[in-house]
Amino acid sequence: MESAWRLRSARALATLTVVCGALFYLIGDAIKPGYASTSQFISELNATGTPWASHLGYLGFLPMGLLCAAFLVLAHPLARVRGASRLGWWLLWSQPAAWIGAVMYPCDPGCPIGSSPAQLIHDGLGVVTYMATAAAMVLVSLAPTHPAITQWSRIYLRCAGFMFFVIFFVMLAPEVAFIRGLLQRLADTALAGAWLLIAYRFIGNDDQ
């Protein structure tokens, strides 16, 4: 009974994380003056000294990070992982760290690399969490055989992890600055799909 409640709650938290993330991106784009979602990084929604920065940080990034962390805590005993996939599960913690870190160490306007101590920490956190999240998706896809874990779900996680890794470096190139926000949102869409897939395929009771 308790495990059934835990499973339902964990899946609800994963779904809520994705829904809140989508709403946050849409609302932030709509209310922030001069913000262009196509060309600006998502972290620029709460860039230091810009309009609505603290509101979007504490009512956007922070709840997403906490929801994400709550899912990982609740789902941990139900995770169908072992060996390398268990390492991948632990690396999923890089995602709540990224969102909460964006509140603690917001970027400077325009996200110029290394422009201030806070920006340096922001940059370092971005590199570590992007690489860890990409690796997490690939490693979780190596979970032991289970009827709920289809070959297509494994392929999706591997493709999403590879996409996350590649897009991180591509969006930093000056030549694609005009669409770097779009690229980052593409990566986050792949991540959202992976998050739901993990919640509905890679965790569960023995009979679910």
Coordinates of N, CA, C and O in Angstrom, one line a residue, residues 50-161:
T50 N 17.9 42.7 -13.6 CA 16.9 42.8 -14.6 C 15.5 42.7 -14.1 O 15.3 42.2 -13.0
P51 N 14.5 43.3 -14.8 CA 13.1 43.3 -14.3 C 12.6 41.8 -14.0 O 12.9 40.9 -14.7
W52 N 11.9 41.7 -12.9 CA 11.3 40.5 -12.5 C 12.3 39.4 -12.1 O 11.9 38.2 -12.0
A53 N 13.5 39.7 -12.0 CA 14.6 38.7 -11.8 C 14.3 37.8 -10.5 O 14.3 36.6 -10.6
S54 N 14.1 38.5 -9.4 CA 13.9 37.7 -8.1 C 12.6 36.9 -8.1 O 12.6 35.8 -7.7
H55 N 11.6 37.5 -8.7 CA 10.3 36.8 -8.8 C 10.4 35.5 -9.6 O 9.9 34.5 -9.3
L56 N 11.1 35.7 -10.8 CA 11.2 34.5 -11.7 C 12.2 33.5 -11.1 O 12.0 32.3 -11.4
G57 N 13.1 33.9 -10.3 CA 14.0 33.0 -9.7 C 13.4 32.2 -8.6 O 13.4 31.0 -8.6
Y58 N 12.7 32.9 -7.7 CA 12.1 32.3 -6.5 C 10.8 31.6 -6.8 O 10.4 30.7 -6.0
L59 N 10.1 32.1 -7.8 CA 8.8 31.5 -8.1 C 8.8 30.6 -9.3 O 7.8 30.0 -9.7
G60 N 10.0 30.5 -10.0 CA 10.2 29.7 -11.1 C 11.3 28.6 -11.0 O 11.0 27.4 -10.8
F61 N 12.5 29.0 -11.0 CA 13.6 28.1 -10.8 C 13.6 27.3 -9.5 O 13.8 26.1 -9.5
L62 N 13.3 28.0 -8.4 CA 13.4 27.3 -7.1 C 12.3 26.2 -7.0 O 12.6 25.1 -6.6
P63 N 11.0 26.5 -7.3 CA 10.0 25.4 -7.2 C 10.3 24.3 -8.1 O 10.1 23.1 -7.7
M64 N 10.9 24.5 -9.3 CA 11.2 23.4 -10.2 C 12.3 22.6 -9.6 O 12.2 21.3 -9.6
G65 N 13.3 23.2 -9.0 CA 14.4 22.4 -8.4 C 13.9 21.6 -7.2 O 14.3 20.4 -7.0
L66 N 13.0 22.2 -6.4 CA 12.5 21.5 -5.2 C 11.6 20.3 -5.6 O 11.6 19.2 -5.0
L67 N 10.7 20.5 -6.6 CA 9.9 19.5 -7.1 C 10.7 18.3 -7.7 O 10.4 17.1 -7.4
C68 N 11.7 18.7 -8.4 CA 12.6 17.7 -9.0 C 13.3 16.9 -7.9 O 13.4 15.6 -8.0
A69 N 13.8 17.6 -6.9 CA 14.5 16.9 -5.8 C 13.5 16.0 -5.0 O 13.8 14.8 -4.7
A70 N 12.3 16.5 -4.8 CA 11.3 15.7 -4.1 C 11.0 14.4 -4.9 O 10.8 13.3 -4.3
F71 N 10.9 14.5 -6.2 CA 10.7 13.3 -7.0 C 11.8 12.3 -6.8 O 11.5 11.1 -6.6
L72 N 13.0 12.7 -6.9 CA 14.2 11.8 -6.7 C 14.2 11.1 -5.4 O 14.5 10.0 -5.3
V73 N 13.8 11.9 -4.3 CA 13.8 11.3 -3.0 C 12.7 10.2 -2.9 O 12.9 9.1 -2.4
L74 N 11.5 10.6 -3.4 CA 10.4 9.7 -3.2 C 10.6 8.4 -4.1 O 10.2 7.3 -3.8
A75 N 11.1 8.6 -5.3 CA 11.2 7.6 -6.3 C 12.4 6.7 -6.0 O 12.5 5.5 -6.6
H76 N 13.4 7.1 -5.2 CA 14.6 6.4 -5.1 C 14.4 4.9 -4.7 O 15.1 4.0 -5.4
P77 N 13.6 4.5 -3.8 CA 13.4 3.1 -3.4 C 12.8 2.3 -4.6 O 12.8 1.1 -4.5
L78 N 12.1 3.0 -5.5 CA 11.4 2.3 -6.6 C 12.2 2.2 -7.9 O 11.7 1.7 -8.9
A79 N 13.4 2.9 -7.9 CA 14.1 2.9 -9.2 C 14.6 1.6 -9.6 O 15.2 0.8 -8.8
R80 N 14.4 1.2 -10.9 CA 14.8 -0.1 -11.4 C 16.2 0.1 -12.0 O 16.5 0.0 -13.2
V81 N 17.2 0.3 -11.1 CA 18.5 0.6 -11.5 C 19.5 -0.3 -10.7 O 19.2 -0.7 -9.6
R82 N 20.6 -0.5 -11.4 CA 21.7 -1.3 -10.8 C 23.0 -1.0 -11.5 O 23.0 -0.8 -12.7
G83 N 24.1 -1.0 -10.8 CA 25.4 -0.8 -11.5 C 25.5 0.6 -12.1 O 25.3 1.6 -11.5
A84 N 25.8 0.6 -13.4 CA 26.0 1.9 -14.1 C 24.7 2.7 -14.1 O 24.8 4.0 -14.0
S85 N 23.6 2.1 -14.2 CA 22.3 2.8 -14.2 C 22.0 3.5 -12.8 O 21.4 4.5 -12.8
R86 N 22.5 2.8 -11.8 CA 22.4 3.5 -10.4 C 23.2 4.7 -10.4 O 22.8 5.7 -9.8
L87 N 24.4 4.7 -10.9 CA 25.2 5.9 -11.0 C 24.5 7.0 -11.8 O 24.5 8.1 -11.4
G88 N 23.8 6.6 -12.9 CA 23.1 7.5 -13.6 C 21.9 8.1 -12.8 O 21.6 9.3 -12.9
W89 N 21.3 7.3 -12.0 CA 20.2 7.8 -11.1 C 20.8 8.9 -10.2 O 20.1 9.9 -10.0
W90 N 21.9 8.6 -9.6 CA 22.5 9.6 -8.7 C 22.9 10.9 -9.4 O 22.7 12.0 -8.9
L91 N 23.3 10.8 -10.7 CA 23.7 11.9 -11.5 C 22.4 12.8 -11.8 O 22.6 14.0 -12.2
L92 N 21.2 12.2 -11.8 CA 20.0 13.0 -12.0 C 19.9 14.1 -11.0 O 19.2 15.1 -11.3
W93 N 20.6 14.0 -9.9 CA 20.5 15.1 -8.9 C 21.2 16.4 -9.4 O 21.0 17.5 -8.8
S94 N 21.9 16.3 -10.5 CA 22.5 17.5 -11.1 C 21.4 18.5 -11.6 O 21.7 19.7 -11.7
Q95 N 20.2 17.9 -11.9 CA 19.2 18.8 -12.5 C 18.6 19.7 -11.4 O 18.5 20.9 -11.6
P96 N 18.1 19.2 -10.3 CA 17.7 20.1 -9.2 C 18.8 21.1 -8.8 O 18.6 22.2 -8.4
A97 N 20.1 20.6 -8.8 CA 21.2 21.4 -8.4 C 21.3 22.6 -9.4 O 21.6 23.7 -9.0
A98 N 21.1 22.3 -10.7 CA 21.2 23.4 -11.7 C 20.1 24.4 -11.5 O 20.4 25.6 -11.6
W99 N 18.9 24.0 -11.2 CA 17.8 25.0 -11.1 C 17.9 25.8 -9.8 O 17.7 27.0 -9.8
I100 N 18.2 25.1 -8.7 CA 18.4 25.8 -7.5 C 19.7 26.7 -7.5 O 19.7 27.8 -7.0
G101 N 20.7 26.2 -8.2 CA 21.9 27.0 -8.4 C 21.7 28.2 -9.2 O 22.4 29.3 -8.9
A102 N 20.7 28.2 -10.1 CA 20.4 29.4 -10.9 C 19.8 30.5 -10.0 O 19.9 31.7 -10.4
V103 N 19.2 30.1 -8.9 CA 18.7 31.1 -8.0 C 19.8 31.7 -7.1 O 19.9 32.9 -6.8
M104 N 20.6 30.8 -6.6 CA 21.7 31.2 -5.7 C 22.8 32.0 -6.4 O 23.4 32.9 -5.8
Y105 N 23.1 31.6 -7.6 CA 24.1 32.3 -8.4 C 23.6 32.6 -9.8 O 23.9 32.0 -10.8
P106 N 22.7 33.7 -9.8 CA 22.2 34.1 -11.1 C 23.2 34.7 -12.0 O 24.3 35.1 -11.6
C107 N 23.0 34.6 -13.3 CA 23.9 35.1 -14.3 C 23.8 36.6 -14.4 O 22.9 37.2 -13.9
D108 N 24.8 37.2 -14.9 CA 24.8 38.7 -15.2 C 24.0 38.9 -16.5 O 23.8 38.0 -17.3
P109 N 23.5 40.1 -16.7 CA 22.7 40.4 -17.9 C 23.5 40.0 -19.2 O 24.7 40.4 -19.4
G110 N 22.9 39.2 -20.0 CA 23.5 38.7 -21.2 C 24.4 37.5 -21.0 O 24.9 36.9 -22.0
C111 N 24.5 37.0 -19.8 CA 25.3 35.8 -19.5 C 26.7 35.9 -20.1 O 27.2 34.9 -20.7
P112 N 27.5 37.0 -19.9 CA 28.8 37.0 -20.4 C 29.7 36.1 -19.6 O 29.7 36.2 -18.4
I113 N 30.5 35.3 -20.2 CA 31.3 34.3 -19.5 C 32.4 35.0 -18.6 O 33.1 35.8 -19.1
G114 N 32.4 34.6 -17.3 CA 33.4 35.0 -16.4 C 33.3 36.5 -16.1 O 34.4 37.1 -15.7
S115 N 32.2 37.2 -16.2 CA 32.2 38.6 -16.0 C 32.2 39.1 -14.6 O 32.4 40.2 -14.2
S116 N 31.9 38.1 -13.6 CA 31.8 38.4 -12.2 C 32.0 37.1 -11.4 O 31.9 36.0 -12.0
P117 N 32.3 37.2 -10.1 CA 32.4 35.9 -9.4 C 31.2 35.1 -9.4 O 31.2 33.9 -9.6
A118 N 30.0 35.7 -9.3 CA 28.7 35.0 -9.4 C 28.6 34.3 -10.8 O 28.1 33.2 -10.9
Q119 N 29.0 35.1 -11.8 CA 28.9 34.5 -13.2 C 29.8 33.3 -13.3 O 29.5 32.4 -14.0
L120 N 31.0 33.4 -12.7 CA 32.0 32.3 -12.8 C 31.4 31.1 -12.2 O 31.5 30.0 -12.8
I121 N 30.8 31.2 -11.0 CA 30.1 30.1 -10.4 C 29.0 29.5 -11.2 O 28.8 28.3 -11.4
H122 N 28.2 30.5 -11.8 CA 27.1 30.1 -12.6 C 27.6 29.3 -13.8 O 27.0 28.3 -14.2
D123 N 28.6 29.8 -14.4 CA 29.2 29.1 -15.6 C 29.7 27.7 -15.2 O 29.4 26.7 -15.9
G124 N 30.4 27.6 -14.1 CA 31.0 26.3 -13.7 C 29.8 25.3 -13.4 O 29.9 24.2 -13.8
L125 N 28.8 25.8 -12.7 CA 27.7 25.0 -12.4 C 27.0 24.5 -13.6 O 26.6 23.3 -13.7
G126 N 26.9 25.4 -14.6 CA 26.3 25.0 -15.9 C 27.0 23.9 -16.6 O 26.4 22.9 -17.1
V127 N 28.3 24.0 -16.7 CA 29.1 23.0 -17.3 C 29.0 21.6 -16.6 O 28.7 20.6 -17.2
V128 N 29.1 21.6 -15.3 CA 29.0 20.4 -14.5 C 27.7 19.7 -14.6 O 27.5 18.5 -14.9
T129 N 26.6 20.5 -14.4 CA 25.3 20.0 -14.4 C 24.8 19.5 -15.8 O 24.1 18.5 -15.9
Y130 N 25.2 20.3 -16.9 CA 24.8 19.8 -18.2 C 25.5 18.5 -18.5 O 24.9 17.6 -19.1
M131 N 26.8 18.4 -18.3 CA 27.5 17.1 -18.6 C 27.0 16.0 -17.7 O 26.8 14.8 -18.2
A132 N 26.7 16.3 -16.4 CA 26.2 15.2 -15.5 C 24.8 14.7 -16.0 O 24.5 13.5 -15.9
T133 N 23.9 15.7 -16.3 CA 22.6 15.3 -16.8 C 22.6 14.5 -18.1 O 21.9 13.5 -18.2
A134 N 23.5 14.9 -19.0 CA 23.6 14.1 -20.2 C 24.1 12.7 -19.9 O 23.5 11.7 -20.4
A135 N 25.1 12.6 -19.1 CA 25.6 11.2 -18.7 C 24.5 10.5 -17.9 O 24.3 9.2 -18.1
A136 N 23.7 11.1 -17.1 CA 22.7 10.5 -16.3 C 21.6 9.8 -17.2 O 21.3 8.6 -17.0
M137 N 21.2 10.5 -18.3 CA 20.2 9.9 -19.1 C 20.7 8.7 -19.9 O 20.0 7.7 -20.0
V138 N 22.0 8.8 -20.3 CA 22.6 7.6 -21.0 C 22.7 6.4 -20.1 O 22.4 5.3 -20.4
L139 N 23.2 6.7 -18.8 CA 23.5 5.6 -17.9 C 22.2 5.0 -17.4 O 22.1 3.8 -17.2
V140 N 21.2 5.8 -17.1 CA 19.9 5.2 -16.7 C 19.3 4.3 -17.7 O 18.7 3.3 -17.4
S141 N 19.6 4.6 -19.0 CA 19.1 3.7 -20.1 C 19.7 2.3 -20.0 O 19.2 1.4 -20.7
L142 N 20.7 2.1 -19.2 CA 21.4 0.8 -19.1 C 20.8 0.0 -18.0 O 21.3 -1.0 -17.6
A143 N 19.6 0.4 -17.5 CA 19.0 -0.3 -16.4 C 18.7 -1.8 -16.7 O 18.6 -2.1 -17.9
P144 N 18.6 -2.6 -15.7 CA 18.4 -4.1 -16.0 C 17.1 -4.3 -16.7 O 16.2 -3.5 -16.7
T145 N 17.0 -5.4 -17.4 CA 15.8 -5.8 -18.2 C 14.6 -5.8 -17.3 O 14.6 -6.4 -16.2
H146 N 13.5 -5.2 -17.8 CA 12.2 -5.2 -17.1 C 11.2 -5.0 -18.1 O 11.4 -4.3 -19.1
P147 N 10.0 -5.7 -18.0 CA 8.9 -5.6 -19.0 C 8.5 -4.1 -19.3 O 8.1 -3.8 -20.4
A148 N 8.6 -3.3 -18.3 CA 8.1 -1.9 -18.4 C 9.2 -1.1 -19.2 O 8.8 0.0 -19.8
I149 N 10.4 -1.5 -19.2 CA 11.5 -0.7 -19.9 C 11.7 -1.2 -21.3 O 12.3 -2.2 -21.5
T150 N 11.1 -0.5 -22.2 CA 11.1 -1.0 -23.6 C 12.4 -0.5 -24.3 O 13.1 0.4 -23.8
Q151 N 12.7 -1.1 -25.4 CA 13.9 -0.8 -26.1 C 13.8 0.7 -26.6 O 14.8 1.4 -26.6
W152 N 12.6 1.1 -27.0 CA 12.4 2.5 -27.4 C 12.7 3.5 -26.3 O 13.2 4.6 -26.6
S153 N 12.3 3.1 -25.1 CA 12.6 4.0 -24.0 C 14.1 4.2 -23.7 O 14.6 5.3 -23.4
R154 N 14.8 3.1 -23.9 CA 16.3 3.1 -23.7 C 16.9 4.0 -24.9 O 17.8 4.8 -24.6
I155 N 16.4 3.8 -26.1 CA 16.9 4.6 -27.2 C 16.7 6.1 -27.0 O 17.5 6.9 -27.3
Y156 N 15.4 6.4 -26.5 CA 15.1 7.8 -26.3 C 16.1 8.4 -25.3 O 16.6 9.6 -25.5
L157 N 16.3 7.8 -24.2 CA 17.2 8.3 -23.2 C 18.6 8.6 -23.7 O 19.2 9.6 -23.4
R158 N 19.1 7.6 -24.5 CA 20.4 7.8 -25.1 C 20.5 8.9 -26.0 O 21.4 9.7 -26.0
C159 N 19.5 9.1 -26.9 CA 19.4 10.2 -27.8 C 19.3 11.5 -27.1 O 19.9 12.5 -27.5
A160 N 18.4 11.5 -26.1 CA 18.2 12.8 -25.3 C 19.5 13.2 -24.6 O 19.9 14.4 -24.6
G161 N 20.3 12.2 -24.1 CA 21.5 12.5 -23.4 C 22.6 13.0 -24.4 O 23.3 14.0 -24.1

